[in-house]
Amino acid sequence: MASLVLLCGTSFSGKSTVARALAPELSARIVSLDEINERRGLWGGDGIPVEEWVRTHEVASTEVRQLLAAGTSVVVDDTSSPRFLRDGWRSLAEAAGARFTLIYVDVDHATVRRRRAANRVDQRRRDVTDAVLDQHLADFEPPTPDEHAIRVTSAEDLAQVWWLGR
């Protein structure tokens, strides 16, 4: 049975690192909303209008549906905030007959800001403006207990996830 693993967490929480560690263990493909935005000539760190995010989610949903229909597991790399987005992915997985898992990469705001500051020095990824990061952190909706998210703080925590590699 194919799986849809949805990552959730703020910018600079380490979601992409977790996705890159998780995908080979599950023989899964990564669908990154940041990469879709880049293909579309957009960058979330500059701020993206809501209608453009809607289109990016439509593209991601189509890609995920196609992969699941082919029997390929998928790791979705996105902030996955607000909750209605997580609920939508859960419904997509159910409709596709795929197992759904939510992984919340939970790091504090001080860590996020420290990582962003370090990124401004070594520029491993594109920057996020102060205004966009501040708004993102203020608006972020972490998973609630009824969502049964697996909480990790880094890719190293994945070793403790019981189903990894199954």
Short mmCIF file of C-alpha atoms in Angstrom, two decimals:
data_model
loop_
_atom_site.label_atom_id
_atom_site.label_comp_id
_atom_site.label_asym_id
_atom_site.label_seq_id
_atom_site.Cartn_x
_atom_site.Cartn_y
_atom_site.Cartn_z
CA MET A 1 0.00 0.00 0.00
CA ALA A 2 1.33 3.43 -0.92
CA SER A 3 1.73 6.05 1.79
CA LEU A 4 1.29 9.79 1.87
CA VAL A 5 3.53 11.32 4.52
CA LEU A 6 2.77 14.98 5.12
CA LEU A 7 5.39 17.16 6.74
CA CYS A 8 4.30 20.10 8.84
CA GLY A 9 6.41 22.81 10.43
CA THR A 10 7.51 26.39 10.15
CA SER A 11 10.07 27.74 7.72
CA PHE A 12 13.60 26.77 8.78
CA SER A 13 12.30 23.96 11.01
CA GLY A 14 14.15 21.30 8.99
CA LYS A 15 11.25 19.82 6.97
CA SER A 16 13.25 19.46 3.76
CA THR A 17 16.06 17.72 5.65
CA VAL A 18 13.52 15.35 7.19
CA ALA A 19 11.96 14.74 3.75
CA ARG A 20 15.35 13.89 2.22
CA ALA A 21 16.09 11.44 5.07
CA LEU A 22 12.63 9.87 5.01
CA ALA A 23 12.02 9.42 1.27
CA PRO A 24 14.67 6.73 0.61
CA GLU A 25 13.59 4.77 3.69
CA LEU A 26 10.04 4.60 2.31
CA SER A 27 10.99 4.35 -1.38
CA ALA A 28 8.97 7.54 -1.70
CA ARG A 29 9.09 10.57 -3.96
CA ILE A 30 9.23 14.06 -2.48
CA VAL A 31 6.69 16.62 -3.64
CA SER A 32 7.94 20.01 -2.43
CA LEU A 33 5.66 23.02 -2.61
CA ASP A 34 8.74 25.28 -2.55
CA GLU A 35 10.05 23.48 -5.66
CA ILE A 36 6.66 23.82 -7.37
CA ASN A 37 6.68 27.54 -6.56
CA GLU A 38 10.19 27.86 -8.01
CA ARG A 39 9.07 26.13 -11.22
CA ARG A 40 6.27 28.67 -11.33
CA GLY A 41 8.71 31.58 -10.80
CA LEU A 42 7.56 32.26 -7.23
CA TRP A 43 9.40 32.38 -3.91
CA GLY A 44 7.51 32.08 -0.61
CA GLY A 45 10.18 34.00 1.25
CA ASP A 46 9.14 37.12 -0.63
CA GLY A 47 5.45 36.56 0.09
CA ILE A 48 3.05 34.92 -2.34
CA PRO A 49 -0.56 35.97 -2.90
CA VAL A 50 -3.17 33.50 -1.64
CA GLU A 51 -4.47 32.76 -5.15
CA GLU A 52 -0.96 31.68 -6.20
CA TRP A 53 -0.67 29.38 -3.17
CA VAL A 54 -4.01 27.85 -4.17
CA ARG A 55 -2.62 27.12 -7.64
CA THR A 56 0.57 25.64 -6.17
CA HIS A 57 -1.52 23.34 -3.97
CA GLU A 58 -3.53 22.28 -7.02
CA VAL A 59 -0.32 21.36 -8.85
CA ALA A 60 0.99 19.48 -5.79
CA SER A 61 -2.30 17.62 -5.34
CA THR A 62 -2.28 16.52 -8.97
CA GLU A 63 1.31 15.27 -8.70
CA VAL A 64 0.56 13.40 -5.47
CA ARG A 65 -2.61 11.79 -6.88
CA GLN A 66 -0.69 10.58 -9.93
CA LEU A 67 2.12 9.11 -7.83
CA LEU A 68 -0.26 7.38 -5.42
CA ALA A 69 -2.31 6.00 -8.34
CA ALA A 70 0.91 4.46 -9.67
CA GLY A 71 1.54 2.84 -6.27
CA THR A 72 4.36 5.24 -5.35
CA SER A 73 4.57 6.57 -1.82
CA VAL A 74 4.94 10.32 -1.41
CA VAL A 75 6.45 12.70 1.14
CA VAL A 76 4.85 16.15 0.88
CA ASP A 77 7.29 18.86 1.97
CA ASP A 78 5.33 21.94 3.03
CA THR A 79 4.57 24.01 6.12
CA SER A 80 1.07 22.46 6.05
CA SER A 81 -0.46 25.33 7.94
CA PRO A 82 -3.35 25.96 8.44
CA ARG A 83 -5.17 22.82 9.52
CA PHE A 84 -7.60 22.77 6.58
CA LEU A 85 -4.61 22.02 4.33
CA ARG A 86 -3.65 19.02 6.48
CA ASP A 87 -7.27 17.83 6.41
CA GLY A 88 -7.25 18.13 2.62
CA TRP A 89 -4.14 15.95 2.30
CA ARG A 90 -5.67 13.43 4.70
CA SER A 91 -8.78 13.26 2.50
CA LEU A 92 -6.68 12.92 -0.64
CA ALA A 93 -4.81 9.96 0.88
CA GLU A 94 -8.06 8.31 1.94
CA ALA A 95 -9.58 8.75 -1.53
CA ALA A 96 -6.44 7.22 -3.07
CA GLY A 97 -6.46 4.27 -0.66
CA ALA A 98 -3.10 5.36 0.76
CA ARG A 99 -1.89 5.29 4.34
CA PHE A 100 -1.64 8.83 5.76
CA THR A 101 0.94 9.99 8.29
CA LEU A 102 1.47 13.51 9.58
CA ILE A 103 4.96 14.38 10.81
CA TYR A 104 5.30 17.66 12.69
CA VAL A 105 8.83 19.07 12.71
CA ASP A 106 8.52 21.01 15.95
CA VAL A 107 11.24 23.55 16.67
CA ASP A 108 11.01 26.76 18.67
CA HIS A 109 11.03 30.21 17.14
CA ALA A 110 14.50 30.98 18.51
CA THR A 111 15.90 28.01 16.58
CA VAL A 112 14.07 29.11 13.43
CA ARG A 113 15.52 32.62 13.71
CA ARG A 114 19.02 31.29 14.46
CA ARG A 115 18.87 29.04 11.37
CA ARG A 116 17.63 31.89 9.22
CA ALA A 117 20.46 34.13 10.46
CA ALA A 118 23.00 31.41 9.64
CA ASN A 119 21.43 31.03 6.20
CA ARG A 120 21.89 34.73 5.56
CA VAL A 121 25.63 34.14 6.01
CA ASP A 122 26.08 30.94 3.96
CA GLN A 123 23.01 31.29 1.70
CA ARG A 124 22.23 27.57 1.40
CA ARG A 125 18.72 28.53 0.44
CA ARG A 126 16.92 31.70 -0.55
CA ASP A 127 16.13 34.12 2.24
CA VAL A 128 12.79 34.83 3.88
CA THR A 129 12.07 38.50 4.56
CA ASP A 130 11.58 39.64 8.14
CA ALA A 131 7.95 40.57 7.51
CA VAL A 132 7.10 37.26 5.84
CA LEU A 133 8.82 35.21 8.58
CA ASP A 134 7.19 37.21 11.39
CA GLN A 135 3.73 36.77 9.84
CA HIS A 136 4.35 33.08 9.14
CA LEU A 137 5.39 32.39 12.74
CA ALA A 138 2.42 34.35 14.09
CA ASP A 139 -0.09 32.56 11.84
CA PHE A 140 1.31 29.03 11.98
CA GLU A 141 -1.23 26.48 13.26
CA PRO A 142 0.53 23.48 14.81
CA PRO A 143 -1.27 20.15 14.71
CA THR A 144 -3.76 19.49 17.50
CA PRO A 145 -3.83 16.22 19.48
CA ASP A 146 -6.72 14.80 17.44
CA GLU A 147 -4.51 14.91 14.31
CA HIS A 148 -2.18 12.24 15.79
CA ALA A 149 0.96 13.87 14.39
CA ILE A 150 4.32 12.26 14.99
CA ARG A 151 6.48 14.99 16.51
CA VAL A 152 10.16 15.20 15.65
CA THR A 153 12.70 17.94 16.15
CA SER A 154 15.15 16.74 13.49
CA ALA A 155 15.85 14.00 10.96
CA GLU A 156 17.73 12.12 13.69
CA ASP A 157 14.40 11.60 15.51
CA LEU A 158 13.14 9.52 12.57
CA ALA A 159 15.08 6.50 13.86
CA GLN A 160 12.46 6.25 16.61
CA VAL A 161 9.49 6.16 14.23
CA TRP A 162 8.32 2.54 14.42
CA TRP A 163 7.03 2.19 10.86
CA LEU A 164 10.08 3.66 9.18
CA GLY A 165 11.39 1.33 6.54
CA ARG A 166 8.33 -0.93 6.53
#
